[in-house]
Amino acid sequence: DKITLSVIKADIGGWPGHSRVHPQLVETAEEVLSKAVEDGTLIDFYVAYAGDDLQLIMTHKKGVDSPEIHGLAWDAFKAATEVAKELGLYGAGQDLLKDAFSGNVRGMGPGVAEMEITLRKSEPVVTFHMDKTEPGAFNLPIFRMFADPFNTAGLVIDPHMHMGFRFEVWDILKHKRVILNTPEEVYDLLALIGAKSRYVIKRVYPKEGHSISKDEPVAVVSTEKLYEVAGEYVGKDDPVAIVRAQSGLPALGEVLEPFAFPHLVSGWMRGSHNGPVMPVPMHQANPTRFDGPPRVVALGWQISPRGELVGPVDLFDDPAFDYARQKALEITEYMRRHGPFEPHRLPLEDMEYTTLPGVLKRLEERFEDVE
Ligand code: 13P
Ligand code: 13P
Ligand code: MG
Ligand code: MG
Ligand code: MG
């Protein structure tokens, strides 16, 4: 019996600026989703936030890309946008780029990670929610969970993981995808995903012979590119991910371990800077310093046999991650001192907006040839 876990998120107004989601937006979304539980559309839901991004976590039986579920998320975002407008929140409706819903929220602004799964006897799942960064920010941690034996002991010592996994990687510029097998093609995989603004891990699958069918994802990341949809800067595509754990998959602690290293990601102030991603509990996911540094929240769940979400457990609410947070602060301080210089500021082609064309135009006459 299959159930679908859908995480659909959108920035529909910040409080204040791009800092966090106002509680009334959470309440409004909860009201809309409660009705959907009553009428049988949803099995269960939880509304969370990460920075200024409202997060709908839902279980149901409608499969992925369901017009009914995406329409429901759209309605919840629309209703919350009305509240955001009443409160005068910043960028109310920011991520709702289209006026009318047309069956699927993909390409309309919101970010989506969803998977249809056959529930195991026990189904531990982690949903990750990032703010002030982009989908490629998940490349390093997802790689380490499913392919790096220095992170995941199970790859070496668990006979059910020893065969490795399959990675589905998207070229988000050319809209193409490729599947690579680990450990055999690990160097090819790294050659691609190290270029994290171009090649992003979309899904991870088991291999043939795993107790989970090889066509069922064990991890999925949202890869929506807002600026491609909107054609202009409308904020970075603050991503979400779903990762299943245990029983032939990384243990919960192996899923979380990559975030003990606050790696550099692009995003932060005006979506135009490199900085560390800081693992935080939800109550600390309110980016303020230079609109950051970027944050990641991890919510832990057991999915009950009926498809209910038993949780969340706020997984980074643990002093074991204090050192990562401290390290992230040191990196924040170090990067900030570069001010408008690369590599703190992103290279020209990756910045979400820039004055350079205007500056160049103004200086055009004053540029002289050099020998
Ligand atoms: P427990 O002995 O606490 O159940 O932990 C088992 C385990 O495999 C932890 O990774
Ligand atoms: P968000 O992508 O979280 O809306 O942030 C945009 C921004 O410009 C922050 O400085
Ligand atoms: Mg915002
Ligand atoms: Mg955001
Ligand atoms: Mg955003």
Short mmCIF file of C-alpha atoms and ligand atoms in Angstrom, two decimals:
data_model
loop_
_atom_site.label_atom_id
_atom_site.label_comp_id
_atom_site.label_asym_id
_atom_site.label_seq_id
_atom_site.Cartn_x
_atom_site.Cartn_y
_atom_site.Cartn_z
CA ASP A 1 0.00 0.00 0.00
CA LYS A 2 1.52 3.26 -1.11
CA ILE A 3 1.35 6.70 0.45
CA THR A 4 2.74 9.98 -0.83
CA LEU A 5 4.71 12.46 1.25
CA SER A 6 4.61 15.95 -0.25
CA VAL A 7 6.58 18.95 0.97
CA ILE A 8 5.49 22.11 -0.83
CA LYS A 9 6.87 25.50 0.23
CA ALA A 10 6.65 29.12 -0.75
CA ASP A 11 7.76 32.53 0.44
CA ILE A 12 4.56 34.50 0.58
CA GLY A 13 5.73 37.36 2.74
CA GLY A 14 8.44 38.02 5.31
CA TRP A 15 8.16 39.41 8.84
CA PRO A 16 10.07 41.70 8.85
CA GLY A 17 11.93 41.89 5.56
CA HIS A 18 13.03 38.40 4.56
CA SER A 19 13.46 37.19 8.15
CA ARG A 20 10.64 34.83 9.06
CA VAL A 21 7.08 33.66 8.54
CA HIS A 22 4.39 35.42 10.61
CA PRO A 23 2.48 32.97 12.88
CA GLN A 24 -0.84 34.06 11.33
CA LEU A 25 0.31 32.68 7.98
CA VAL A 26 1.01 29.32 9.64
CA GLU A 27 -2.46 29.39 11.26
CA THR A 28 -4.15 30.25 7.98
CA ALA A 29 -2.41 27.38 6.17
CA GLU A 30 -3.36 25.05 9.04
CA GLU A 31 -7.02 25.99 8.63
CA VAL A 32 -7.01 25.22 4.91
CA LEU A 33 -5.20 21.89 5.38
CA SER A 34 -7.42 20.86 8.33
CA LYS A 35 -10.45 21.05 6.03
CA ALA A 36 -8.60 18.82 3.55
CA VAL A 37 -8.09 16.22 6.27
CA GLU A 38 -11.81 16.41 7.15
CA ASP A 39 -12.88 15.88 3.53
CA GLY A 40 -10.43 13.01 3.09
CA THR A 41 -8.02 14.67 0.63
CA LEU A 42 -5.13 14.50 3.08
CA ILE A 43 -4.26 11.83 5.60
CA ASP A 44 -2.20 14.18 7.77
CA PHE A 45 -0.19 17.42 7.62
CA TYR A 46 2.12 19.73 9.51
CA VAL A 47 2.81 23.38 8.75
CA ALA A 48 6.36 24.50 9.52
CA TYR A 49 8.53 27.45 8.61
CA ALA A 50 12.17 28.07 7.80
CA GLY A 51 13.08 31.74 7.68
CA ASP A 52 10.54 33.46 5.45
CA ASP A 53 9.44 30.23 3.76
CA LEU A 54 6.12 28.59 4.68
CA GLN A 55 6.38 24.79 4.59
CA LEU A 56 3.45 22.42 4.00
CA ILE A 57 4.27 18.81 4.91
CA MET A 58 1.45 16.49 3.82
CA THR A 59 0.65 12.78 3.51
CA HIS A 60 -2.02 11.44 1.15
CA LYS A 61 -2.84 8.72 -1.38
CA LYS A 62 -3.00 10.81 -4.54
CA GLY A 63 0.56 10.21 -5.82
CA VAL A 64 3.13 12.80 -6.88
CA ASP A 65 2.18 15.79 -9.05
CA SER A 66 -1.47 15.40 -8.04
CA PRO A 67 -3.56 18.38 -9.26
CA GLU A 68 -5.72 17.99 -6.15
CA ILE A 69 -2.80 18.19 -3.71
CA HIS A 70 -0.95 20.91 -5.61
CA GLY A 71 -4.23 22.83 -5.90
CA LEU A 72 -4.70 22.49 -2.15
CA ALA A 73 -1.18 23.85 -1.50
CA TRP A 74 -1.90 26.69 -3.91
CA ASP A 75 -5.14 27.50 -2.05
CA ALA A 76 -3.30 27.48 1.29
CA PHE A 77 -0.63 29.85 -0.09
CA LYS A 78 -3.30 32.09 -1.64
CA ALA A 79 -5.26 32.28 1.63
CA ALA A 80 -2.08 33.04 3.58
CA THR A 81 -1.09 35.67 1.01
CA GLU A 82 -4.34 37.50 1.75
CA VAL A 83 -3.33 37.61 5.42
CA ALA A 84 0.20 38.67 4.44
CA LYS A 85 -1.28 41.57 2.47
CA GLU A 86 -3.51 42.62 5.38
CA LEU A 87 -0.48 42.63 7.67
CA GLY A 88 1.59 44.41 5.04
CA LEU A 89 4.28 41.73 5.20
CA TYR A 90 7.32 42.12 3.00
CA GLY A 91 6.98 40.66 -0.49
CA ALA A 92 3.45 39.33 0.12
CA GLY A 93 2.84 36.60 -2.46
CA GLN A 94 6.52 36.74 -3.53
CA ASP A 95 6.68 33.15 -4.78
CA LEU A 96 3.21 32.93 -6.34
CA LEU A 97 4.39 33.96 -9.76
CA LYS A 98 1.29 33.05 -11.73
CA ASP A 99 -2.23 34.27 -11.09
CA ALA A 100 -4.21 31.15 -11.92
CA PHE A 101 -3.55 27.58 -10.86
CA SER A 102 -3.25 25.21 -13.81
CA GLY A 103 -3.00 21.73 -12.29
CA ASN A 104 0.55 21.71 -10.95
CA VAL A 105 2.52 24.17 -8.83
CA ARG A 106 5.78 23.23 -10.53
CA GLY A 107 6.98 26.21 -12.53
CA MET A 108 4.60 28.57 -10.73
CA GLY A 109 6.94 29.60 -7.93
CA PRO A 110 6.56 27.21 -4.97
CA GLY A 111 9.22 24.53 -4.34
CA VAL A 112 8.20 20.87 -4.31
CA ALA A 113 9.75 17.66 -2.97
CA GLU A 114 7.49 14.62 -2.97
CA MET A 115 7.77 10.85 -3.08
CA GLU A 116 5.28 8.00 -3.36
CA ILE A 117 6.51 5.15 -1.18
CA THR A 118 5.59 1.67 -0.07
CA LEU A 119 5.63 2.00 3.71
CA ARG A 120 8.16 -0.23 5.41
CA LYS A 121 7.34 -1.87 8.73
CA SER A 122 8.76 1.29 10.25
CA GLU A 123 9.29 4.39 8.12
CA PRO A 124 11.66 7.00 9.61
CA VAL A 125 11.88 10.13 7.44
CA VAL A 126 13.63 13.48 7.70
CA THR A 127 12.36 16.59 5.93
CA PHE A 128 14.97 19.32 5.41
CA HIS A 129 14.03 22.96 4.97
CA MET A 130 16.61 25.56 3.88
CA ASP A 131 16.37 29.33 3.68
CA LYS A 132 18.63 31.88 1.92
CA THR A 133 20.15 29.40 -0.50
CA GLU A 134 19.50 27.33 -3.63
CA PRO A 135 18.79 23.64 -4.51
CA GLY A 136 22.48 22.86 -5.18
CA ALA A 137 23.08 23.42 -1.45
CA PHE A 138 21.81 19.85 -0.97
CA ASN A 139 24.40 18.33 -3.34
CA LEU A 140 27.16 17.97 -0.76
CA PRO A 141 25.06 16.64 2.14
CA ILE A 142 23.01 14.20 0.01
CA PHE A 143 26.20 12.92 -1.62
CA ARG A 144 27.78 12.38 1.77
CA MET A 145 24.71 10.55 3.15
CA PHE A 146 24.43 8.06 0.30
CA ALA A 147 27.95 7.80 -1.15
CA ASP A 148 30.64 8.87 1.32
CA PRO A 149 31.88 6.08 3.61
CA PHE A 150 33.59 8.64 5.86
CA ASN A 151 30.12 10.01 6.61
CA THR A 152 27.99 6.89 6.39
CA ALA A 153 29.51 3.89 8.13
CA GLY A 154 26.67 1.74 6.77
CA LEU A 155 28.09 1.91 3.24
CA VAL A 156 31.01 -0.12 4.57
CA ILE A 157 29.53 -2.23 7.37
CA ASP A 158 25.85 -2.79 6.49
CA PRO A 159 25.45 -5.62 3.94
CA HIS A 160 22.16 -4.02 2.79
CA MET A 161 23.89 -0.77 1.80
CA HIS A 162 27.19 -2.10 0.56
CA MET A 163 26.07 -2.18 -3.10
CA GLY A 164 25.60 1.60 -3.16
CA PHE A 165 22.91 3.82 -4.67
CA ARG A 166 21.78 5.50 -7.90
CA PHE A 167 21.80 9.29 -8.22
CA GLU A 168 19.48 11.20 -10.56
CA VAL A 169 21.22 14.47 -11.46
CA TRP A 170 19.58 17.33 -13.34
CA ASP A 171 21.29 19.84 -15.58
CA ILE A 172 19.02 22.70 -14.63
CA LEU A 173 20.24 24.90 -17.47
CA LYS A 174 19.63 22.44 -20.31
CA HIS A 175 16.69 20.67 -18.59
CA LYS A 176 18.27 17.21 -18.93
CA ARG A 177 18.91 14.44 -16.45
CA VAL A 178 21.33 11.54 -16.02
CA ILE A 179 21.47 8.59 -13.60
CA LEU A 180 24.85 7.72 -12.11
CA ASN A 181 25.71 4.67 -10.00
CA THR A 182 27.83 4.78 -6.88
CA PRO A 183 30.41 3.69 -5.93
CA GLU A 184 31.38 2.81 -9.55
CA GLU A 185 30.82 6.29 -11.02
CA VAL A 186 31.55 8.35 -7.96
CA TYR A 187 34.16 10.55 -9.67
CA ASP A 188 31.83 11.26 -12.61
CA LEU A 189 29.09 12.13 -10.15
CA LEU A 190 31.36 14.52 -8.25
CA ALA A 191 32.55 16.11 -11.51
CA LEU A 192 28.95 17.14 -12.11
CA ILE A 193 27.55 17.96 -8.68
CA GLY A 194 30.59 19.94 -7.57
CA ALA A 195 29.21 22.53 -10.03
CA LYS A 196 26.25 22.97 -7.73
CA SER A 197 24.56 25.91 -9.44
CA ARG A 198 24.29 23.90 -12.69
CA TYR A 199 23.99 20.20 -11.75
CA VAL A 200 21.73 19.29 -8.86
CA ILE A 201 20.86 15.99 -7.25
CA LYS A 202 17.12 15.52 -7.79
CA ARG A 203 16.62 11.99 -6.42
CA VAL A 204 18.47 9.02 -4.98
CA TYR A 205 17.27 5.46 -5.69
CA PRO A 206 18.35 2.07 -4.34
CA LYS A 207 19.96 -0.43 -6.67
CA GLU A 208 18.47 -3.73 -7.88
CA GLY A 209 18.45 -6.24 -5.03
CA HIS A 210 17.70 -3.71 -2.26
CA SER A 211 14.69 -4.44 -0.06
CA ILE A 212 13.18 -1.19 -1.40
CA SER A 213 12.18 -1.33 -5.10
CA LYS A 214 14.79 0.30 -7.32
CA ASP A 215 12.13 2.66 -8.74
CA GLU A 216 11.18 4.11 -5.36
CA PRO A 217 13.13 7.21 -4.34
CA VAL A 218 14.87 7.23 -0.98
CA ALA A 219 15.71 10.95 -1.21
CA VAL A 220 14.27 13.82 -3.23
CA VAL A 221 15.19 17.52 -3.48
CA SER A 222 13.20 20.48 -4.83
CA THR A 223 14.95 21.91 -7.89
CA GLU A 224 12.64 24.71 -9.00
CA LYS A 225 14.48 27.71 -10.38
CA LEU A 226 12.44 30.80 -9.58
CA TYR A 227 14.40 33.20 -11.71
CA GLU A 228 13.84 31.02 -14.77
CA VAL A 229 10.11 31.13 -14.17
CA ALA A 230 9.94 34.82 -13.41
CA GLY A 231 12.69 36.00 -15.77
CA GLU A 232 13.97 38.35 -13.07
CA TYR A 233 15.13 38.31 -9.47
CA VAL A 234 12.37 37.20 -7.11
CA GLY A 235 14.47 35.65 -4.33
CA LYS A 236 16.52 32.45 -4.27
CA ASP A 237 14.71 29.15 -4.57
CA ASP A 238 15.15 28.20 -0.92
CA PRO A 239 15.01 24.40 -1.25
CA VAL A 240 13.49 21.45 0.63
CA ALA A 241 14.35 17.75 0.67
CA ILE A 242 12.95 14.46 1.94
CA VAL A 243 15.26 11.64 3.06
CA ARG A 244 14.23 8.17 4.26
CA ALA A 245 16.40 6.54 6.92
CA GLN A 246 17.38 3.19 8.48
CA SER A 247 16.98 -0.45 7.33
CA GLY A 248 19.36 -0.51 4.36
CA LEU A 249 19.44 3.30 4.17
CA PRO A 250 21.60 5.75 6.12
CA ALA A 251 20.79 5.68 9.85
CA LEU A 252 19.18 8.83 11.23
CA GLY A 253 22.54 10.01 12.55
CA GLU A 254 24.17 9.37 9.16
CA VAL A 255 21.46 11.47 7.50
CA LEU A 256 22.22 14.37 9.86
CA GLU A 257 26.00 14.02 10.04
CA PRO A 258 26.83 16.04 6.87
CA PHE A 259 25.37 19.15 8.53
CA ALA A 260 28.01 19.01 11.27
CA PHE A 261 30.11 20.73 8.57
CA PRO A 262 28.59 24.12 7.70
CA HIS A 263 29.56 24.08 4.01
CA LEU A 264 29.54 27.15 1.80
CA VAL A 265 26.40 27.73 -0.26
CA SER A 266 25.21 30.59 -2.45
CA GLY A 267 22.31 32.78 -1.42
CA TRP A 268 22.38 34.91 1.73
CA MET A 269 22.02 38.70 1.26
CA ARG A 270 20.05 39.48 -1.92
CA GLY A 271 20.68 35.94 -3.14
CA SER A 272 24.11 37.09 -4.24
CA HIS A 273 26.63 35.88 -1.64
CA ASN A 274 28.46 32.75 -0.52
CA GLY A 275 28.15 31.76 3.12
CA PRO A 276 27.93 28.78 5.47
CA VAL A 277 24.67 26.89 5.95
CA MET A 278 23.92 26.80 9.69
CA PRO A 279 21.93 23.85 11.11
CA VAL A 280 19.30 25.21 13.53
CA PRO A 281 16.09 24.25 15.32
CA MET A 282 12.99 25.90 13.90
CA HIS A 283 12.87 28.61 16.58
CA GLN A 284 16.34 29.75 15.45
CA ALA A 285 15.50 29.74 11.75
CA ASN A 286 15.09 33.51 11.58
CA PRO A 287 18.03 34.73 9.50
CA THR A 288 19.04 38.24 10.56
CA ARG A 289 22.77 38.85 10.16
CA PHE A 290 23.19 40.24 6.64
CA ASP A 291 19.87 38.42 6.08
CA GLY A 292 21.56 35.18 7.06
CA PRO A 293 23.66 33.20 7.31
CA PRO A 294 21.70 30.56 5.36
CA ARG A 295 19.81 28.06 7.56
CA VAL A 296 18.81 24.43 7.45
CA VAL A 297 16.10 22.89 9.65
CA ALA A 298 15.70 19.10 9.94
CA LEU A 299 12.36 17.66 11.07
CA GLY A 300 12.21 13.98 12.02
CA TRP A 301 9.11 11.83 11.51
CA GLN A 302 7.90 8.28 11.79
CA ILE A 303 5.11 7.63 9.30
CA SER A 304 2.49 5.42 10.91
CA PRO A 305 1.02 2.42 9.04
CA ARG A 306 -2.04 4.62 8.31
CA GLY A 307 0.15 7.33 6.84
CA GLU A 308 0.06 9.73 9.79
CA LEU A 309 3.01 12.01 10.47
CA VAL A 310 4.28 11.12 13.94
CA GLY A 311 6.38 14.16 14.78
CA PRO A 312 8.05 16.48 14.23
CA VAL A 313 11.21 16.06 16.22
CA ASP A 314 13.27 19.21 15.72
CA LEU A 315 16.50 17.33 15.05
CA PHE A 316 19.05 20.17 15.14
CA ASP A 317 17.73 21.17 18.58
CA ASP A 318 20.70 19.32 20.03
CA PRO A 319 23.90 20.64 21.64
CA ALA A 320 25.74 18.13 19.43
CA PHE A 321 25.28 20.72 16.66
CA ASP A 322 26.52 23.68 18.75
CA TYR A 323 30.00 23.27 17.33
CA ALA A 324 28.67 23.42 13.74
CA ARG A 325 26.73 26.58 14.65
CA GLN A 326 29.84 28.10 16.24
CA LYS A 327 31.91 27.20 13.17
CA ALA A 328 29.22 28.73 10.94
CA LEU A 329 29.50 31.97 12.93
CA GLU A 330 33.28 32.06 12.49
CA ILE A 331 32.88 31.52 8.75
CA THR A 332 30.16 34.18 8.67
CA GLU A 333 32.53 36.69 10.26
CA TYR A 334 35.37 35.73 7.92
CA MET A 335 33.25 35.90 4.75
CA ARG A 336 31.57 39.18 5.73
CA ARG A 337 34.94 40.94 5.97
CA HIS A 338 35.26 40.60 2.18
CA GLY A 339 32.35 43.02 1.73
CA PRO A 340 31.61 43.38 -1.99
CA PHE A 341 34.52 41.18 -3.08
CA GLU A 342 34.37 37.68 -4.53
CA PRO A 343 34.24 34.93 -3.39
CA HIS A 344 31.90 36.32 -0.70
CA ARG A 345 29.92 38.11 -3.37
CA LEU A 346 28.96 35.64 -6.10
CA PRO A 347 30.57 35.76 -9.53
CA LEU A 348 28.66 37.94 -11.99
CA GLU A 349 26.80 35.12 -13.73
CA ASP A 350 25.41 33.72 -10.46
CA MET A 351 24.22 36.96 -8.87
CA GLU A 352 20.50 37.37 -8.73
CA TYR A 353 20.74 41.03 -9.57
CA THR A 354 23.50 43.38 -10.47
CA THR A 355 24.18 47.01 -11.28
CA LEU A 356 27.13 46.13 -13.49
CA PRO A 357 25.45 46.60 -16.90
CA GLY A 358 24.35 50.10 -15.81
CA VAL A 359 27.78 50.95 -14.44
CA LEU A 360 29.46 49.72 -17.65
CA LYS A 361 27.07 51.71 -19.80
CA ARG A 362 27.79 54.88 -17.87
CA LEU A 363 31.56 54.34 -18.12
CA GLU A 364 31.47 53.22 -21.77
CA GLU A 365 32.86 56.49 -23.13
CA ARG A 366 35.64 56.59 -20.53
CA PHE A 367 37.06 53.14 -21.31
CA GLU A 368 40.20 53.51 -23.48
CA ASP A 369 42.17 50.91 -25.40
CA VAL A 370 45.37 49.69 -23.79
CA GLU A 371 48.49 48.59 -25.70
P1 13P B 1 20.46 1.55 19.53
O1 13P B 1 21.38 0.49 20.07
O2 13P B 1 20.37 2.77 20.43
O3 13P B 1 19.14 1.02 19.09
O4 13P B 1 21.17 2.13 18.18
C1 13P B 1 21.41 1.29 17.10
C2 13P B 1 22.06 1.97 15.95
O5 13P B 1 22.31 1.31 14.96
C3 13P B 1 22.42 3.43 15.99
O6 13P B 1 22.99 3.85 14.78
P1 13P B 2 14.52 35.01 0.35
O1 13P B 2 14.95 34.23 -0.89
O2 13P B 2 14.56 34.15 1.56
O3 13P B 2 13.20 35.67 0.11
O4 13P B 2 15.61 36.13 0.60
C1 13P B 2 15.78 37.08 -0.39
C2 13P B 2 16.79 38.13 -0.07
O5 13P B 2 17.03 38.98 -0.91
C3 13P B 2 17.51 38.13 1.21
O6 13P B 2 18.41 39.21 1.31
MG MG B 3 11.70 36.44 1.10
MG MG B 4 13.40 32.49 1.94
MG MG B 5 13.04 32.74 -1.33
#
